[in-house]
């Protein structure tokens, strides 16, 4: 037996997970999602030939994706986070296969895979962040994550439109599959482990309805959800109706991609918004951000299709303020959620994204039946004003 030597298996050394770890993962994920952010609504418009019908399509897909988000804690409980994250990355790639069919069924299933994949990635990444980042450092870590994703969200939409218009549908959606596989490789390189502290005990219910009830009974979690919902509604409108607005007003598909890219180019300012939140308080900065969003959206709605470039400029101003909420808004949830409830509450919190993709198109489909496209922006401005008032009234100064 003395001759039987077990040689060690050498694995490449991986530094402990920190803010840069999660910023890099989110950046690659953003590349996969941003590349076709402007392509999807334009492709849907080419298939359906009507902006109101496009709104209905987004509503249906978001409603289906919502149920998947609510059941995500069960999947994490059953299969562990690493496998749920892996499935999320694969779903982004699988969605590309459906999109290249350029048919209504393919569009529906492609959008659904995209929504479900984004849900799995978002929930599991937030759990990893709360595992490895101290609460005192969350604001700085989140602003860094947003800033690092700036390149993806700046170049991605224009790159996607360029590939779509010059090289065809396979090039645009093929790029998404490549980014998704790169994300998967990087994730497994980091070898992030599950923290046993946040695995729900066998006696603790993980029923989605029970989780919703528990979430709703906690005022700070409700407020955190509203803040996230308000900012996400802006991005949903910006990504979907921004490119549509540029196409319908005769500015062209490339102009739609450039508009989205220009808005995302300002993500580097997330670091400065994070510093402002630390210096002046999260409540003050978030309230200012919602106020700036509301004013710019009301002006964009008033100008509407009369001066398209001026409306586009006002949408960029609104994006500037929304980035402040991207940088520090999620800290309201991360600082309020209890450790043992993180998987369940993170899944319910994540529904803000599903509702932000579900509610605006549903409301806009009604508004567009009576008014022009500019009414979409004015309607969103009213929501931003309400979110700002609630944030100022109820968000603690110490948050």
PDB file of C-alpha atoms in Angstrom, residues 43-223:
ATOM      1  CA  UNK A  43     -38.297  41.874 -34.986  1.00  0.00           C
ATOM      2  CA  UNK A  44     -41.663  41.598 -33.212  1.00  0.00           C
ATOM      3  CA  UNK A  45     -42.900  44.679 -35.091  1.00  0.00           C
ATOM      4  CA  UNK A  46     -41.799  43.147 -38.402  1.00  0.00           C
ATOM      5  CA  UNK A  47     -43.829  40.013 -37.618  1.00  0.00           C
ATOM      6  CA  UNK A  48     -46.945  41.689 -36.166  1.00  0.00           C
ATOM      7  CA  UNK A  49     -46.945  44.993 -38.130  1.00  0.00           C
ATOM      8  CA  UNK A  50     -48.611  46.906 -35.260  1.00  0.00           C
ATOM      9  CA  UNK A  51     -47.167  48.560 -32.141  1.00  0.00           C
ATOM     10  CA  UNK A  52     -50.293  47.868 -30.078  1.00  0.00           C
ATOM     11  CA  UNK A  53     -50.062  44.154 -30.878  1.00  0.00           C
ATOM     12  CA  UNK A  54     -46.385  44.234 -29.889  1.00  0.00           C
ATOM     13  CA  UNK A  55     -47.468  45.568 -26.490  1.00  0.00           C
ATOM     14  CA  UNK A  56     -49.922  42.684 -26.124  1.00  0.00           C
ATOM     15  CA  UNK A  57     -47.182  40.177 -27.018  1.00  0.00           C
ATOM     16  CA  UNK A  58     -44.881  41.577 -24.336  1.00  0.00           C
ATOM     17  CA  UNK A  59     -47.747  41.391 -21.848  1.00  0.00           C
ATOM     18  CA  UNK A  60     -48.400  37.705 -22.570  1.00  0.00           C
ATOM     19  CA  UNK A  61     -44.722  36.741 -22.329  1.00  0.00           C
ATOM     20  CA  UNK A  62     -44.218  38.673 -19.090  1.00  0.00           C
ATOM     21  CA  UNK A  63     -47.266  37.018 -17.532  1.00  0.00           C
ATOM     22  CA  UNK A  64     -45.882  33.571 -18.350  1.00  0.00           C
ATOM     23  CA  UNK A  65     -42.430  34.537 -17.085  1.00  0.00           C
ATOM     24  CA  UNK A  66     -43.851  35.766 -13.792  1.00  0.00           C
ATOM     25  CA  UNK A  67     -44.919  32.271 -12.739  1.00  0.00           C
ATOM     26  CA  UNK A  68     -41.415  30.961 -13.450  1.00  0.00           C
ATOM     27  CA  UNK A  69     -39.913  33.622 -11.194  1.00  0.00           C
ATOM     28  CA  UNK A  70     -42.205  32.778  -8.282  1.00  0.00           C
ATOM     29  CA  UNK A  71     -41.268  29.101  -8.475  1.00  0.00           C
ATOM     30  CA  UNK A  72     -37.528  29.821  -8.603  1.00  0.00           C
ATOM     31  CA  UNK A  73     -37.001  29.190  -4.828  1.00  0.00           C
ATOM     32  CA  UNK A  74     -38.294  25.650  -5.329  1.00  0.00           C
ATOM     33  CA  UNK A  75     -35.753  25.087  -8.079  1.00  0.00           C
ATOM     34  CA  UNK A  76     -32.947  26.500  -5.936  1.00  0.00           C
ATOM     35  CA  UNK A  77     -34.055  24.341  -3.010  1.00  0.00           C
ATOM     36  CA  UNK A  78     -34.169  21.231  -5.209  1.00  0.00           C
ATOM     37  CA  UNK A  79     -31.157  21.652  -7.488  1.00  0.00           C
ATOM     38  CA  UNK A  80     -28.867  24.207  -5.744  1.00  0.00           C
ATOM     39  CA  UNK A  81     -28.019  27.668  -6.988  1.00  0.00           C
ATOM     40  CA  UNK A  82     -25.123  26.722  -9.251  1.00  0.00           C
ATOM     41  CA  UNK A  83     -27.380  24.574 -11.414  1.00  0.00           C
ATOM     42  CA  UNK A  84     -30.140  27.173 -11.553  1.00  0.00           C
ATOM     43  CA  UNK A  85     -27.561  29.757 -12.652  1.00  0.00           C
ATOM     44  CA  UNK A  86     -26.274  27.321 -15.273  1.00  0.00           C
ATOM     45  CA  UNK A  87     -29.810  26.723 -16.560  1.00  0.00           C
ATOM     46  CA  UNK A  88     -30.338  30.495 -16.790  1.00  0.00           C
ATOM     47  CA  UNK A  89     -27.288  30.940 -19.017  1.00  0.00           C
ATOM     48  CA  UNK A  90     -28.339  28.013 -21.222  1.00  0.00           C
ATOM     49  CA  UNK A  91     -31.856  29.440 -21.599  1.00  0.00           C
ATOM     50  CA  UNK A  92     -30.396  32.625 -23.094  1.00  0.00           C
ATOM     51  CA  UNK A  93     -28.636  30.508 -25.708  1.00  0.00           C
ATOM     52  CA  UNK A  94     -31.709  28.335 -26.362  1.00  0.00           C
ATOM     53  CA  UNK A  95     -33.816  31.456 -26.858  1.00  0.00           C
ATOM     54  CA  UNK A  96     -31.590  32.395 -29.799  1.00  0.00           C
ATOM     55  CA  UNK A  97     -32.578  29.169 -31.553  1.00  0.00           C
ATOM     56  CA  UNK A  98     -36.237  30.156 -31.354  1.00  0.00           C
ATOM     57  CA  UNK A  99     -35.641  33.745 -32.468  1.00  0.00           C
ATOM     58  CA  UNK A 100     -33.902  32.747 -35.706  1.00  0.00           C
ATOM     59  CA  UNK A 101     -37.122  31.095 -36.947  1.00  0.00           C
ATOM     60  CA  UNK A 102     -38.527  34.640 -37.388  1.00  0.00           C
ATOM     61  CA  UNK A 103     -42.046  33.366 -36.750  1.00  0.00           C
ATOM     62  CA  UNK A 104     -44.657  34.275 -34.154  1.00  0.00           C
ATOM     63  CA  UNK A 105     -44.280  30.974 -32.199  1.00  0.00           C
ATOM     64  CA  UNK A 106     -40.500  31.341 -32.330  1.00  0.00           C
ATOM     65  CA  UNK A 107     -40.762  34.942 -31.134  1.00  0.00           C
ATOM     66  CA  UNK A 108     -42.954  33.924 -28.198  1.00  0.00           C
ATOM     67  CA  UNK A 109     -40.779  31.014 -27.086  1.00  0.00           C
ATOM     68  CA  UNK A 110     -37.590  33.002 -27.636  1.00  0.00           C
ATOM     69  CA  UNK A 111     -38.849  35.873 -25.485  1.00  0.00           C
ATOM     70  CA  UNK A 112     -40.038  33.415 -22.835  1.00  0.00           C
ATOM     71  CA  UNK A 113     -36.629  31.686 -22.673  1.00  0.00           C
ATOM     72  CA  UNK A 114     -35.008  35.099 -22.375  1.00  0.00           C
ATOM     73  CA  UNK A 115     -37.299  36.123 -19.504  1.00  0.00           C
ATOM     74  CA  UNK A 116     -36.848  32.837 -17.624  1.00  0.00           C
ATOM     75  CA  UNK A 117     -33.089  32.852 -18.135  1.00  0.00           C
ATOM     76  CA  UNK A 118     -32.758  36.433 -16.918  1.00  0.00           C
ATOM     77  CA  UNK A 119     -34.866  35.560 -13.871  1.00  0.00           C
ATOM     78  CA  UNK A 120     -32.692  32.608 -12.901  1.00  0.00           C
ATOM     79  CA  UNK A 121     -29.480  34.598 -13.366  1.00  0.00           C
ATOM     80  CA  UNK A 122     -30.738  37.633 -11.466  1.00  0.00           C
ATOM     81  CA  UNK A 123     -32.029  35.761  -8.417  1.00  0.00           C
ATOM     82  CA  UNK A 124     -29.009  33.505  -8.010  1.00  0.00           C
ATOM     83  CA  UNK A 125     -26.511  36.324  -8.579  1.00  0.00           C
ATOM     84  CA  UNK A 126     -28.224  38.453  -5.929  1.00  0.00           C
ATOM     85  CA  UNK A 127     -27.977  35.559  -3.479  1.00  0.00           C
ATOM     86  CA  UNK A 128     -24.262  35.175  -4.179  1.00  0.00           C
ATOM     87  CA  UNK A 129     -23.753  38.920  -3.729  1.00  0.00           C
ATOM     88  CA  UNK A 130     -25.512  38.928  -0.361  1.00  0.00           C
ATOM     89  CA  UNK A 131     -23.347  35.956   0.659  1.00  0.00           C
ATOM     90  CA  UNK A 132     -20.016  37.573  -0.110  1.00  0.00           C
ATOM     91  CA  UNK A 133     -20.499  41.363   0.182  1.00  0.00           C
ATOM     92  CA  UNK A 134     -20.948  43.092   3.532  1.00  0.00           C
ATOM     93  CA  UNK A 135     -24.037  45.269   3.928  1.00  0.00           C
ATOM     94  CA  UNK A 136     -21.869  48.340   4.438  1.00  0.00           C
ATOM     95  CA  UNK A 137     -20.219  47.734   1.045  1.00  0.00           C
ATOM     96  CA  UNK A 138     -23.358  46.917  -0.945  1.00  0.00           C
ATOM     97  CA  UNK A 139     -23.874  50.428  -2.342  1.00  0.00           C
ATOM     98  CA  UNK A 140     -20.309  50.588  -3.650  1.00  0.00           C
ATOM     99  CA  UNK A 141     -20.457  47.017  -5.007  1.00  0.00           C
ATOM    100  CA  UNK A 142     -23.753  47.614  -6.819  1.00  0.00           C
ATOM    101  CA  UNK A 143     -22.561  50.860  -8.405  1.00  0.00           C
ATOM    102  CA  UNK A 144     -19.396  49.058  -9.571  1.00  0.00           C
ATOM    103  CA  UNK A 145     -21.506  46.269 -11.076  1.00  0.00           C
ATOM    104  CA  UNK A 146     -23.603  48.774 -13.019  1.00  0.00           C
ATOM    105  CA  UNK A 147     -20.530  50.701 -14.185  1.00  0.00           C
ATOM    106  CA  UNK A 148     -18.783  47.575 -15.466  1.00  0.00           C
ATOM    107  CA  UNK A 149     -21.848  46.647 -17.499  1.00  0.00           C
ATOM    108  CA  UNK A 150     -21.688  50.010 -19.264  1.00  0.00           C
ATOM    109  CA  UNK A 151     -19.667  48.696 -22.202  1.00  0.00           C
ATOM    110  CA  UNK A 152     -22.147  45.874 -22.806  1.00  0.00           C
ATOM    111  CA  UNK A 153     -25.237  48.054 -22.639  1.00  0.00           C
ATOM    112  CA  UNK A 154     -23.574  50.796 -24.700  1.00  0.00           C
ATOM    113  CA  UNK A 155     -22.240  48.743 -27.583  1.00  0.00           C
ATOM    114  CA  UNK A 156     -24.654  45.812 -27.405  1.00  0.00           C
ATOM    115  CA  UNK A 157     -27.882  47.348 -28.808  1.00  0.00           C
ATOM    116  CA  UNK A 158     -26.086  49.047 -31.705  1.00  0.00           C
ATOM    117  CA  UNK A 159     -24.022  45.923 -32.381  1.00  0.00           C
ATOM    118  CA  UNK A 160     -27.176  43.819 -32.444  1.00  0.00           C
ATOM    119  CA  UNK A 161     -28.939  46.146 -34.890  1.00  0.00           C
ATOM    120  CA  UNK A 162     -25.810  46.301 -37.061  1.00  0.00           C
ATOM    121  CA  UNK A 163     -25.534  42.519 -37.210  1.00  0.00           C
ATOM    122  CA  UNK A 164     -29.275  42.171 -37.810  1.00  0.00           C
ATOM    123  CA  UNK A 165     -29.432  44.675 -40.675  1.00  0.00           C
ATOM    124  CA  UNK A 166     -26.098  43.852 -42.365  1.00  0.00           C
ATOM    125  CA  UNK A 167     -25.475  40.147 -41.708  1.00  0.00           C
ATOM    126  CA  UNK A 168     -28.910  38.791 -40.931  1.00  0.00           C
ATOM    127  CA  UNK A 169     -30.819  37.233 -38.076  1.00  0.00           C
ATOM    128  CA  UNK A 170     -28.348  34.385 -37.490  1.00  0.00           C
ATOM    129  CA  UNK A 171     -25.469  36.757 -36.796  1.00  0.00           C
ATOM    130  CA  UNK A 172     -27.398  38.828 -34.234  1.00  0.00           C
ATOM    131  CA  UNK A 173     -28.778  35.896 -32.251  1.00  0.00           C
ATOM    132  CA  UNK A 174     -25.642  33.789 -32.716  1.00  0.00           C
ATOM    133  CA  UNK A 175     -23.682  36.451 -30.834  1.00  0.00           C
ATOM    134  CA  UNK A 176     -26.056  35.991 -27.883  1.00  0.00           C
ATOM    135  CA  UNK A 177     -25.346  32.254 -27.769  1.00  0.00           C
ATOM    136  CA  UNK A 178     -21.591  32.912 -27.761  1.00  0.00           C
ATOM    137  CA  UNK A 179     -21.862  35.379 -24.861  1.00  0.00           C
ATOM    138  CA  UNK A 180     -24.090  32.975 -22.903  1.00  0.00           C
ATOM    139  CA  UNK A 181     -21.545  30.163 -23.211  1.00  0.00           C
ATOM    140  CA  UNK A 182     -18.731  32.529 -22.161  1.00  0.00           C
ATOM    141  CA  UNK A 183     -20.784  33.478 -19.099  1.00  0.00           C
ATOM    142  CA  UNK A 184     -21.204  29.823 -18.224  1.00  0.00           C
ATOM    143  CA  UNK A 185     -17.465  29.169 -18.514  1.00  0.00           C
ATOM    144  CA  UNK A 186     -16.586  32.177 -16.329  1.00  0.00           C
ATOM    145  CA  UNK A 187     -19.138  31.200 -13.681  1.00  0.00           C
ATOM    146  CA  UNK A 188     -17.736  27.692 -13.323  1.00  0.00           C
ATOM    147  CA  UNK A 189     -14.197  29.081 -13.273  1.00  0.00           C
ATOM    148  CA  UNK A 190     -15.073  31.141 -10.193  1.00  0.00           C
ATOM    149  CA  UNK A 191     -16.528  28.017  -8.497  1.00  0.00           C
ATOM    150  CA  UNK A 192     -18.944  29.971  -6.319  1.00  0.00           C
ATOM    151  CA  UNK A 193     -20.361  27.785  -3.551  1.00  0.00           C
ATOM    152  CA  UNK A 194     -23.781  27.762  -1.934  1.00  0.00           C
ATOM    153  CA  UNK A 195     -23.900  29.226   1.544  1.00  0.00           C
ATOM    154  CA  UNK A 196     -25.704  26.726   3.806  1.00  0.00           C
ATOM    155  CA  UNK A 197     -26.949  29.628   5.956  1.00  0.00           C
ATOM    156  CA  UNK A 198     -29.487  30.639   3.328  1.00  0.00           C
ATOM    157  CA  UNK A 199     -30.732  27.216   2.308  1.00  0.00           C
ATOM    158  CA  UNK A 200     -34.317  27.069   3.568  1.00  0.00           C
ATOM    159  CA  UNK A 201     -34.991  24.536   6.264  1.00  0.00           C
ATOM    160  CA  UNK A 202     -37.309  21.627   5.654  1.00  0.00           C
ATOM    161  CA  UNK A 203     -39.912  23.021   8.007  1.00  0.00           C
ATOM    162  CA  UNK A 204     -39.967  26.442   6.355  1.00  0.00           C
ATOM    163  CA  UNK A 205     -42.600  26.766   3.615  1.00  0.00           C
ATOM    164  CA  UNK A 206     -41.384  27.564   0.119  1.00  0.00           C
ATOM    165  CA  UNK A 207     -44.856  27.740  -1.411  1.00  0.00           C
ATOM    166  CA  UNK A 208     -44.917  30.759  -3.749  1.00  0.00           C
ATOM    167  CA  UNK A 209     -48.146  32.122  -2.258  1.00  0.00           C
ATOM    168  CA  UNK A 210     -46.744  31.847   1.273  1.00  0.00           C
ATOM    169  CA  UNK A 211     -43.604  33.664   0.150  1.00  0.00           C
ATOM    170  CA  UNK A 212     -45.660  36.472  -1.381  1.00  0.00           C
ATOM    171  CA  UNK A 213     -47.655  36.888   1.819  1.00  0.00           C
ATOM    172  CA  UNK A 214     -44.500  36.998   3.906  1.00  0.00           C
ATOM    173  CA  UNK A 215     -42.969  39.581   1.576  1.00  0.00           C
ATOM    174  CA  UNK A 216     -46.035  41.836   1.524  1.00  0.00           C
ATOM    175  CA  UNK A 217     -46.204  41.909   5.325  1.00  0.00           C
ATOM    176  CA  UNK A 218     -42.784  43.599   5.515  1.00  0.00           C
ATOM    177  CA  UNK A 219     -43.057  47.358   4.726  1.00  0.00           C
ATOM    178  CA  UNK A 220     -39.395  47.840   3.831  1.00  0.00           C
ATOM    179  CA  UNK A 221     -39.486  44.989   1.342  1.00  0.00           C
ATOM    180  CA  UNK A 222     -42.617  46.453  -0.221  1.00  0.00           C
ATOM    181  CA  UNK A 223     -40.877  49.795  -0.586  1.00  0.00           C
TER     182      UNK A 223
END
